[in-house]
PDB file of C-alpha atoms in Angstrom:
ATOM      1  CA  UNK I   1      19.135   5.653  -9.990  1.00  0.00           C
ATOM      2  CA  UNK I   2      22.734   6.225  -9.136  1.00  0.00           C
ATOM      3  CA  UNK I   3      24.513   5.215  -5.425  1.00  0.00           C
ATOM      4  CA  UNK I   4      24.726   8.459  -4.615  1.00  0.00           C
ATOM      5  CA  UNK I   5      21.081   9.518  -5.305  1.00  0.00           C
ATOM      6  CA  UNK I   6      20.036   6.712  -2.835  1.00  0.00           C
ATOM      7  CA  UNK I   7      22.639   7.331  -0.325  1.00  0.00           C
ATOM      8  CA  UNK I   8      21.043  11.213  -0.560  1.00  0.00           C
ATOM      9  CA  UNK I   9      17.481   9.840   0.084  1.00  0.00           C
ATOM     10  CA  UNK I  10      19.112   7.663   2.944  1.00  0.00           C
ATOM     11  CA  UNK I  11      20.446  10.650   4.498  1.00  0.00           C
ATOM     12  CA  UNK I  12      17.921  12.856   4.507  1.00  0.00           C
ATOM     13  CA  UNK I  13      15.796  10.386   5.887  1.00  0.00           C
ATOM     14  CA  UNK I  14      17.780   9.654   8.717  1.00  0.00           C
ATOM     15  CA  UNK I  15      18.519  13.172   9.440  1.00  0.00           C
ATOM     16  CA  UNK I  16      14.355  13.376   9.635  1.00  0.00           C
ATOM     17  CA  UNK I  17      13.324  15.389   6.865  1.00  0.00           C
ATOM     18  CA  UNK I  18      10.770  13.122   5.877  1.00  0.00           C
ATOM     19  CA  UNK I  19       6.967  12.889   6.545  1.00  0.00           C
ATOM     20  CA  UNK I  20       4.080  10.800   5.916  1.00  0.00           C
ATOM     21  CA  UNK I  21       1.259  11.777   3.689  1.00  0.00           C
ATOM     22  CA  UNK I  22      -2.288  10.469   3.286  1.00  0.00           C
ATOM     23  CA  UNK I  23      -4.257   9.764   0.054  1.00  0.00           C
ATOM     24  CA  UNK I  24      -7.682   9.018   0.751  1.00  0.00           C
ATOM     25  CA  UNK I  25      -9.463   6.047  -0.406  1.00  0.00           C
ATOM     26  CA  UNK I  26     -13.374   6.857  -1.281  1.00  0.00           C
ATOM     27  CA  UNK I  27     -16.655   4.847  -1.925  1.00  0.00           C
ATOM     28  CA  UNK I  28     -17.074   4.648  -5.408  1.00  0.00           C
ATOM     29  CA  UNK I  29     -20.779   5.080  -4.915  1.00  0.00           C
ATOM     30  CA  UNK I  30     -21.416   7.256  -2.148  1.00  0.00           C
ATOM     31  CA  UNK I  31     -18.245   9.271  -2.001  1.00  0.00           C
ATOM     32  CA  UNK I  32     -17.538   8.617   1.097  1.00  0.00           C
ATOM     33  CA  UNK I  33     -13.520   8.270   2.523  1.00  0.00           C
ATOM     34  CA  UNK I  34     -13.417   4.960   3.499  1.00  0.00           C
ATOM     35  CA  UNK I  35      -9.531   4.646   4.179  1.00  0.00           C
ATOM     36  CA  UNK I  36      -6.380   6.211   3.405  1.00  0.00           C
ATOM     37  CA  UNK I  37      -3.028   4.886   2.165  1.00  0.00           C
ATOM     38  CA  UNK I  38       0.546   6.291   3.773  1.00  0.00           C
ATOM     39  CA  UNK I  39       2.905   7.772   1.304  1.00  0.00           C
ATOM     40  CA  UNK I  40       6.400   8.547   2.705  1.00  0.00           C
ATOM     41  CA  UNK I  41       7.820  11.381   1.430  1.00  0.00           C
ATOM     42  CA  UNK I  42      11.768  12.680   1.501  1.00  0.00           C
ATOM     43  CA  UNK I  43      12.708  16.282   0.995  1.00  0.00           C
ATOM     44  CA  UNK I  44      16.218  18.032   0.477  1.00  0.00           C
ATOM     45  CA  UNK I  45      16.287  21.940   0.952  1.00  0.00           C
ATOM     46  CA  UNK I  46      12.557  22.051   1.206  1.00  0.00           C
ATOM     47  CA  UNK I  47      12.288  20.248  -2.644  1.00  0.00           C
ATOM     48  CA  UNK I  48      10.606  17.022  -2.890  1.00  0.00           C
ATOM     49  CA  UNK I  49      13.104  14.554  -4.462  1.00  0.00           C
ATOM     50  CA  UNK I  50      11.006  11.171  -3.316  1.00  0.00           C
ATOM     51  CA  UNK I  51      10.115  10.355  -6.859  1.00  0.00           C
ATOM     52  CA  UNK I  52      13.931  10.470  -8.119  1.00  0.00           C
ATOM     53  CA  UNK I  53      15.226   7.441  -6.763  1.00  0.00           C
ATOM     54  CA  UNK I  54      12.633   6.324  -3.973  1.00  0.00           C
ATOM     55  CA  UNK I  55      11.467   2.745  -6.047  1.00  0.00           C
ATOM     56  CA  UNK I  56      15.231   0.865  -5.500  1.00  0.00           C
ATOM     57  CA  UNK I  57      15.518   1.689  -2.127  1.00  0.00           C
ATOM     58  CA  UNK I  58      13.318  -0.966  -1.776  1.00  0.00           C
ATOM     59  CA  UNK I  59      16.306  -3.140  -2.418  1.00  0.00           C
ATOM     60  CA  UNK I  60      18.642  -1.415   0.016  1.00  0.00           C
ATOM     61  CA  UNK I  61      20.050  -3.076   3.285  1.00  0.00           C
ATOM     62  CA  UNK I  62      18.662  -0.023   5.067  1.00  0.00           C
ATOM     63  CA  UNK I  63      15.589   0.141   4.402  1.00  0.00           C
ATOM     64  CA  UNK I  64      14.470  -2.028   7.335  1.00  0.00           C
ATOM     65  CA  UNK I  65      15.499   0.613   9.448  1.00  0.00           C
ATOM     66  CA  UNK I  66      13.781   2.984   7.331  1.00  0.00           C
ATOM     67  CA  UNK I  67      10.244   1.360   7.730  1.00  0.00           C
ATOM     68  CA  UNK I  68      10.868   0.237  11.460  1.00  0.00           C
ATOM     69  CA  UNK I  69      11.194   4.218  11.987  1.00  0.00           C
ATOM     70  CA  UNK I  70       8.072   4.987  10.026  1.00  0.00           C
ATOM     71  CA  UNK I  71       6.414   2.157  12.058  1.00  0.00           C
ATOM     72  CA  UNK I  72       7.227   3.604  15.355  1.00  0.00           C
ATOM     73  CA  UNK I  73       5.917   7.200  14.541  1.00  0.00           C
ATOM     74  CA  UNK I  74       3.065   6.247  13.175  1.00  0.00           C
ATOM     75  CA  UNK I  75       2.327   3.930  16.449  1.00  0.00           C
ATOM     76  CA  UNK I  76       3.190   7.101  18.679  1.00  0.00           C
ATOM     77  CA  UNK I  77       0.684   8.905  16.415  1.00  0.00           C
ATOM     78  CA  UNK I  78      -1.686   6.742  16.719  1.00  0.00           C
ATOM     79  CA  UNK I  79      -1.799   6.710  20.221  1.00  0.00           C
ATOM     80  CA  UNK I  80      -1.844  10.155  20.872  1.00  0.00           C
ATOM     81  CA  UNK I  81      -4.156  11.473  18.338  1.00  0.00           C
ATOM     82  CA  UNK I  82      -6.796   8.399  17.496  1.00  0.00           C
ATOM     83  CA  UNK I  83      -9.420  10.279  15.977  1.00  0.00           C
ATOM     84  CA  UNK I  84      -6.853  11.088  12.568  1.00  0.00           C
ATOM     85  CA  UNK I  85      -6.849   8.133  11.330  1.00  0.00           C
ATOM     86  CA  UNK I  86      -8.985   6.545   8.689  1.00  0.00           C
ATOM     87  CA  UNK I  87     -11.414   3.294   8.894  1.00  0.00           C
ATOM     88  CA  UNK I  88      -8.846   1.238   7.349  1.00  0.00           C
ATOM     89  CA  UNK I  89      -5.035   2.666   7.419  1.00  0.00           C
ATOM     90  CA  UNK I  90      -2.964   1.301   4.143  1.00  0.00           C
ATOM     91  CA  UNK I  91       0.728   0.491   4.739  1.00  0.00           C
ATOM     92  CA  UNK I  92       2.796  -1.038   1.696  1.00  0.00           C
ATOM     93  CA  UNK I  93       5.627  -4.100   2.700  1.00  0.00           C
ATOM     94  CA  UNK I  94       8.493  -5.040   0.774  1.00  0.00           C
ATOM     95  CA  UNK I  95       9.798  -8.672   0.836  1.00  0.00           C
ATOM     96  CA  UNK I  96      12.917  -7.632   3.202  1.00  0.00           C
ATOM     97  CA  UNK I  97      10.238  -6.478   5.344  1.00  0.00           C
ATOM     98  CA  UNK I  98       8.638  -9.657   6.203  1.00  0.00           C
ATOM     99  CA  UNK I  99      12.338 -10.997   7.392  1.00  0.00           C
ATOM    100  CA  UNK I 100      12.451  -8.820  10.518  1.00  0.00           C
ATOM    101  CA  UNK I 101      11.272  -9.255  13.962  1.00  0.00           C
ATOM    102  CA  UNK I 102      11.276  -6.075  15.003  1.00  0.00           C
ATOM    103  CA  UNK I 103       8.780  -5.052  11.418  1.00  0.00           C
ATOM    104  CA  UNK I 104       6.490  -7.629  12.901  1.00  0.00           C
ATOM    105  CA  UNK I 105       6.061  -6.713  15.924  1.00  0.00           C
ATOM    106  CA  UNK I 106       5.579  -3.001  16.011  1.00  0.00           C
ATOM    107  CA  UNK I 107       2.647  -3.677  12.943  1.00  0.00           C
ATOM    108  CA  UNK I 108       1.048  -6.291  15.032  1.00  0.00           C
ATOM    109  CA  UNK I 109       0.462  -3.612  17.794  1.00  0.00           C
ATOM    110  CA  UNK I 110      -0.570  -1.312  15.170  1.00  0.00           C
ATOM    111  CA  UNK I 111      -2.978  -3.579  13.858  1.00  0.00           C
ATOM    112  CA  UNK I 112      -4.213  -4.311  17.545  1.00  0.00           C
ATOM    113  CA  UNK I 113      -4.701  -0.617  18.807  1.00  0.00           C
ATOM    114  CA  UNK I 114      -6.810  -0.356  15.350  1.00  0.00           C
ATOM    115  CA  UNK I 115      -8.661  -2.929  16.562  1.00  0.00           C
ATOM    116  CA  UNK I 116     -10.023  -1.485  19.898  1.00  0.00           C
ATOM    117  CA  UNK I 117     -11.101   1.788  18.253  1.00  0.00           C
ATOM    118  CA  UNK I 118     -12.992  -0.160  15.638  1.00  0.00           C
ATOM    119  CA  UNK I 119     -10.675   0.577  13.145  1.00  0.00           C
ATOM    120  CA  UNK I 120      -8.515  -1.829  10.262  1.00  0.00           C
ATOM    121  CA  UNK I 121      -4.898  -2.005   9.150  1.00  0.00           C
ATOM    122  CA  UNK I 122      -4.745  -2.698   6.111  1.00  0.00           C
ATOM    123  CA  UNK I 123      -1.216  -4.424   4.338  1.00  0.00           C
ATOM    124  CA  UNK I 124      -0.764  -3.645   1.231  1.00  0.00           C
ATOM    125  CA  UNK I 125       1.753  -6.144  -0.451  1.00  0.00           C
ATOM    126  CA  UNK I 126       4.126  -4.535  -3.097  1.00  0.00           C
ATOM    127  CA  UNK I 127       4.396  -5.529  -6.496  1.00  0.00           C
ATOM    128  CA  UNK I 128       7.967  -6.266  -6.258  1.00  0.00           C
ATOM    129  CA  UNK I 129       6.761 -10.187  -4.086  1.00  0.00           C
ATOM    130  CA  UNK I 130       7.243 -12.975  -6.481  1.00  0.00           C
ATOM    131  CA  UNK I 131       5.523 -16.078  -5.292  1.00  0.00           C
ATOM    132  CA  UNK I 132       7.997 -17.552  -3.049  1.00  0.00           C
ATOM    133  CA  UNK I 133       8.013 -14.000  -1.040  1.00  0.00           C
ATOM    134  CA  UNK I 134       4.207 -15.088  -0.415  1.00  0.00           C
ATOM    135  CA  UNK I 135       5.525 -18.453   0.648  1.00  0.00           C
ATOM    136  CA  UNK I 136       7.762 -16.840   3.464  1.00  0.00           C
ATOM    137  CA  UNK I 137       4.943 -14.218   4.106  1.00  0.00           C
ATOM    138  CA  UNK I 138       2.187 -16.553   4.992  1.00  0.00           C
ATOM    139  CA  UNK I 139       2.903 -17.400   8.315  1.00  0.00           C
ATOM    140  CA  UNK I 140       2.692 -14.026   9.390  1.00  0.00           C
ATOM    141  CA  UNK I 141       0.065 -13.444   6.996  1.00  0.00           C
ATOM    142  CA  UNK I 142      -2.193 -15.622   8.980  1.00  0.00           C
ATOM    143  CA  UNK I 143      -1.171 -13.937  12.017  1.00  0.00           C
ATOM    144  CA  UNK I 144      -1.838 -10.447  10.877  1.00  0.00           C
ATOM    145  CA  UNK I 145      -5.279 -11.379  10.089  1.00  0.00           C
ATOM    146  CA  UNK I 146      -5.967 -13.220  13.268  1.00  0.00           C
ATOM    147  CA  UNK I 147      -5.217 -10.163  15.338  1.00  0.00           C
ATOM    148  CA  UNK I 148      -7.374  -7.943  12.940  1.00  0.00           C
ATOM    149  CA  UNK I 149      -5.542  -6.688  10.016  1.00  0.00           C
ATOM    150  CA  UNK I 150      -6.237  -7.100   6.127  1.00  0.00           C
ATOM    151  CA  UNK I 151      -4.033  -7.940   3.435  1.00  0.00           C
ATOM    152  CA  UNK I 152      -4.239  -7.102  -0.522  1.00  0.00           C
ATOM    153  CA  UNK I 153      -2.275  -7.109  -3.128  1.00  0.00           C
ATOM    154  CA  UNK I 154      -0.970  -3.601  -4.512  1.00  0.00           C
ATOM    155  CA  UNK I 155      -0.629  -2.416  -7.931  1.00  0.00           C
ATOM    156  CA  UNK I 156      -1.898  -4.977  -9.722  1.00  0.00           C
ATOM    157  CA  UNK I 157      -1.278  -5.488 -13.032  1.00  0.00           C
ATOM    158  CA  UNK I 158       2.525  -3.576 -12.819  1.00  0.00           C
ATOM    159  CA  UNK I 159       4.081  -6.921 -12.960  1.00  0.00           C
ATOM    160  CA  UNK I 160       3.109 -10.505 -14.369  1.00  0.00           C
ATOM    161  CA  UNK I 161       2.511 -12.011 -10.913  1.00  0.00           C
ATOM    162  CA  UNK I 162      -0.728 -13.461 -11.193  1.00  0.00           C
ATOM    163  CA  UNK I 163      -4.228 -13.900  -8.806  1.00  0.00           C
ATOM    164  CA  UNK I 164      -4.551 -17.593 -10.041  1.00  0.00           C
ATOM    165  CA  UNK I 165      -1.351 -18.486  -8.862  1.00  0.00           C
ATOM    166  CA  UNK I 166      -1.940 -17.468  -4.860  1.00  0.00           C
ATOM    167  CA  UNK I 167      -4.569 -19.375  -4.122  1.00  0.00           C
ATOM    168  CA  UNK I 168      -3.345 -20.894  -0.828  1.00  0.00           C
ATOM    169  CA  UNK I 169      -2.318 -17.359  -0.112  1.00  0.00           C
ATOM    170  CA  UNK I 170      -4.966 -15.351   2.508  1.00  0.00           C
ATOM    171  CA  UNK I 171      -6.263 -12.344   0.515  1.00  0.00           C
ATOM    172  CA  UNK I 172      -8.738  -9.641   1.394  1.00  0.00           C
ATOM    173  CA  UNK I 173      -8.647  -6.904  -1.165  1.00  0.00           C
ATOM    174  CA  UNK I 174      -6.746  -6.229  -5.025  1.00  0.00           C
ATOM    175  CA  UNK I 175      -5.300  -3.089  -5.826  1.00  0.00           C
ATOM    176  CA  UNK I 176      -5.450  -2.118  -9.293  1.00  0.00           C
ATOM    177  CA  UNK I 177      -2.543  -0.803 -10.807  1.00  0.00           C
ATOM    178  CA  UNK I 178      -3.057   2.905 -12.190  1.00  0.00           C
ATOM    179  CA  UNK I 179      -2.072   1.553 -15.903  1.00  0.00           C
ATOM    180  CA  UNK I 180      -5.027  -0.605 -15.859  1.00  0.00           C
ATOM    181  CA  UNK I 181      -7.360   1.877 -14.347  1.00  0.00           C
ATOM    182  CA  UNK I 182      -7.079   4.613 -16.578  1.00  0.00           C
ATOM    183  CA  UNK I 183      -7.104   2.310 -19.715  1.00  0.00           C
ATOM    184  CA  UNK I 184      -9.774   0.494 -20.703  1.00  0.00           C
ATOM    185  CA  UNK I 185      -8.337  -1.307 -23.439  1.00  0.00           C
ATOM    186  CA  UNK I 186      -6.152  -2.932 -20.437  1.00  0.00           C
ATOM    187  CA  UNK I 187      -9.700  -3.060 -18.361  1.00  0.00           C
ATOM    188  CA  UNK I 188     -11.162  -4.881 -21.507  1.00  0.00           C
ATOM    189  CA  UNK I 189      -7.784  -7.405 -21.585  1.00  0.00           C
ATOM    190  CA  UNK I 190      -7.874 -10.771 -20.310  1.00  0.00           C
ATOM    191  CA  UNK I 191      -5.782 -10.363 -17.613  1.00  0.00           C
ATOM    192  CA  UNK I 192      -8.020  -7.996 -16.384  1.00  0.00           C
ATOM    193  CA  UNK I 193     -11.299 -10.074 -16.571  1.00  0.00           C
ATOM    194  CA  UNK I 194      -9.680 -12.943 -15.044  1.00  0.00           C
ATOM    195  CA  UNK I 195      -8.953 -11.630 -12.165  1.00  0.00           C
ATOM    196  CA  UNK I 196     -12.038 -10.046 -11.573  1.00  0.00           C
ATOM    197  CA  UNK I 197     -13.651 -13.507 -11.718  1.00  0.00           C
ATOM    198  CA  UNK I 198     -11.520 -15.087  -9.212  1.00  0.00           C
ATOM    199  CA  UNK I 199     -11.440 -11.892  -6.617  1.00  0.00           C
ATOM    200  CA  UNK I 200     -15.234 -12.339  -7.221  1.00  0.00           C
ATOM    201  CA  UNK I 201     -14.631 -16.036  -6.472  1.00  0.00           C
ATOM    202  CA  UNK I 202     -12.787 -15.593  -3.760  1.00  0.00           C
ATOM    203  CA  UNK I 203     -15.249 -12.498  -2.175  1.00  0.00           C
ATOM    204  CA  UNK I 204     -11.991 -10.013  -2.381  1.00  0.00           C
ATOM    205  CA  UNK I 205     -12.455  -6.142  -2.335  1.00  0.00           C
ATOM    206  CA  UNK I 206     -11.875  -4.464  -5.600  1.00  0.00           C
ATOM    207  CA  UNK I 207     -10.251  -1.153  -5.359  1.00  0.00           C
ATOM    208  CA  UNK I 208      -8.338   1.170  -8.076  1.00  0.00           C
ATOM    209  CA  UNK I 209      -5.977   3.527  -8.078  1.00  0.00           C
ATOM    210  CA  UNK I 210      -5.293   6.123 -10.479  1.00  0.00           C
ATOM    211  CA  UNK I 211      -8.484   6.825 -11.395  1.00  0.00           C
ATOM    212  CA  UNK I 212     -10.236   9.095 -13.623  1.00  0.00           C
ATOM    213  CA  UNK I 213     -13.405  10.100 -15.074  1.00  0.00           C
ATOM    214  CA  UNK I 214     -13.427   8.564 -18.209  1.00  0.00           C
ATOM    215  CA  UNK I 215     -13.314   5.415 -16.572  1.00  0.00           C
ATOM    216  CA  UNK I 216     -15.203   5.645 -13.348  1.00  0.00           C
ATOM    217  CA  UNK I 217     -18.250   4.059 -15.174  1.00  0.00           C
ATOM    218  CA  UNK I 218     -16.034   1.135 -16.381  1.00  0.00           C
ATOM    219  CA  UNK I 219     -14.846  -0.223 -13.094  1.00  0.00           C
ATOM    220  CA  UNK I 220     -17.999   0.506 -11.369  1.00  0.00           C
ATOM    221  CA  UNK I 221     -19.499  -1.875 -13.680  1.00  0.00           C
ATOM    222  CA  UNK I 222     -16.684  -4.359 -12.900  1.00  0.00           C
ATOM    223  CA  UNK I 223     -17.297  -4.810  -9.122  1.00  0.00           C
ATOM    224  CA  UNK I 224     -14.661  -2.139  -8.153  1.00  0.00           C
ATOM    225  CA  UNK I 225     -16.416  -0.524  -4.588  1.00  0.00           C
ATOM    226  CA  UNK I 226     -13.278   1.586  -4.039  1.00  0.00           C
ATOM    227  CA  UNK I 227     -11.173   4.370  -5.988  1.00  0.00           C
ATOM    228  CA  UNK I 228      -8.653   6.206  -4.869  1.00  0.00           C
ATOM    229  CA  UNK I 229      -6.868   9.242  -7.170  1.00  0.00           C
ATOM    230  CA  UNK I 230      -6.187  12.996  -8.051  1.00  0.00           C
ATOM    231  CA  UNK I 231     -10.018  13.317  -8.859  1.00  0.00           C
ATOM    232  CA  UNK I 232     -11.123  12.267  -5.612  1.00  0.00           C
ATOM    233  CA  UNK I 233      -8.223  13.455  -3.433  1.00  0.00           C
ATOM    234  CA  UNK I 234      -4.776  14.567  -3.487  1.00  0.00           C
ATOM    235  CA  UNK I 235      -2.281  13.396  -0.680  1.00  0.00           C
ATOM    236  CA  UNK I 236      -1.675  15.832   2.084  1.00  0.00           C
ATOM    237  CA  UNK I 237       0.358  15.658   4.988  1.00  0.00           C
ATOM    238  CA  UNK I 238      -0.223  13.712   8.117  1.00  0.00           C
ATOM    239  CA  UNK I 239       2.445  12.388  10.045  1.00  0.00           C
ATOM    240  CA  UNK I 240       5.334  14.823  10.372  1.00  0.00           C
TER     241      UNK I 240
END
């Protein structure tokens, strides 16, 4: 991804042509949408362009300000139209996330206006944390749980970071990667099985994403209780 095609995505994100989409997250079993995870999505001329050089903004000194804007919609959202949202809402962090104040605050009073309608935040931790981002992260970590929220690991299985190696770190759920979940010579690996046995261990949620038919049967028979995917459910639009 080139300068330019990030300071484009920049741009048209802080001239607001953005929105937030939805992909639902379903029972495995009964079908039913349990949650839903918020995708942002960028736009120039009316042409989706987020999946051109969206993955190293990540990186960028602006994207603070970025999520701190997505943040602050989806709190106004919230507030004015409750009955939207899903049991459990998914947001993703970055590392640089964790480092500002301002990032903390606003999902702590998401997190607590969840809370009094009975409903869950749910942080999903990027793949791009090493272990000593989980080292900075835990204080908060704790905090976010305290006032109601649940935290998981996303895309598991993209990188080498490992489920053995986070044990002092408070989980709640494990996101499979899409590469595992529509493979089952990667669902058969060892990888795989052992972290199956310690989420089992450790009493952690099992969801995948990604997932098709073929191997539905496979992760059922794993533990997984939750899917999300293109077979299930498609993202649509939410927050504009």
């Amino acid at each position: 991804m080139t300068k330019k095609s990030l300071d484009i995505f920049f741009e048209n994100f802080f001239l607001d042509k953005w929105y937030m989409s939805l992909q639902k997250i379903f029972d495995i079993n009964s079908q039913e949408i349990v949650g839903g995870e918020l995708l942002l999505r960028v736009f120039d001329n009316d042409i989706l362009a987020n999946s051109d050089y969206f993955p190293n903004a990540f990186y960028d000194s602006r994207f603070n300000e970025l999520t701190l804007c997505i943040l602050k919609r989806v709190k106004s959202f919230l507030v004015e139209h409750p009955e939207k949202f899903p049991d459990y809402l998914s947001i993703n962090i970055v590392p640089q996330n964790i480092k500002s104040d301002e990032i903390t605050s606003e999902l702590l009073v998401i997190t607590k206006i969840l809370k009094k309608i009975n409903k869950k935040l749910a942080i999903e931790i990027s793949e791009i944390f090493v272990k000593e981002d989980f080292k900075q992260f835990l204080p908060l970590a704790h905090q976010l749980r305290e006032a109601g929220a649940i935290i998981g690991l996303d895309d598991y299985g993209a990188t080498e970071i490992d489920i053995f190696e986070l044990e002092f770190f408070p989980l709640d759920f494990v996101k499979l990667d899409r590469s595992y979940s529509i493979n089952e010579k990667h669902l058969d690996s060892r990888f795989h099985k052992k972290m199956i046995k310690i989420a089992k261990d450790r009493g952690l949620m099992l969801i995948a994403e990604g997932v098709e038919n073929k191997t539905l049967n496979i992760l059922r028979s794993f533990g997984y209780k939750f899917v999300q995917g293109y077979i299930f459910h498609k993202p649509e639009k939410f927050i504009s």
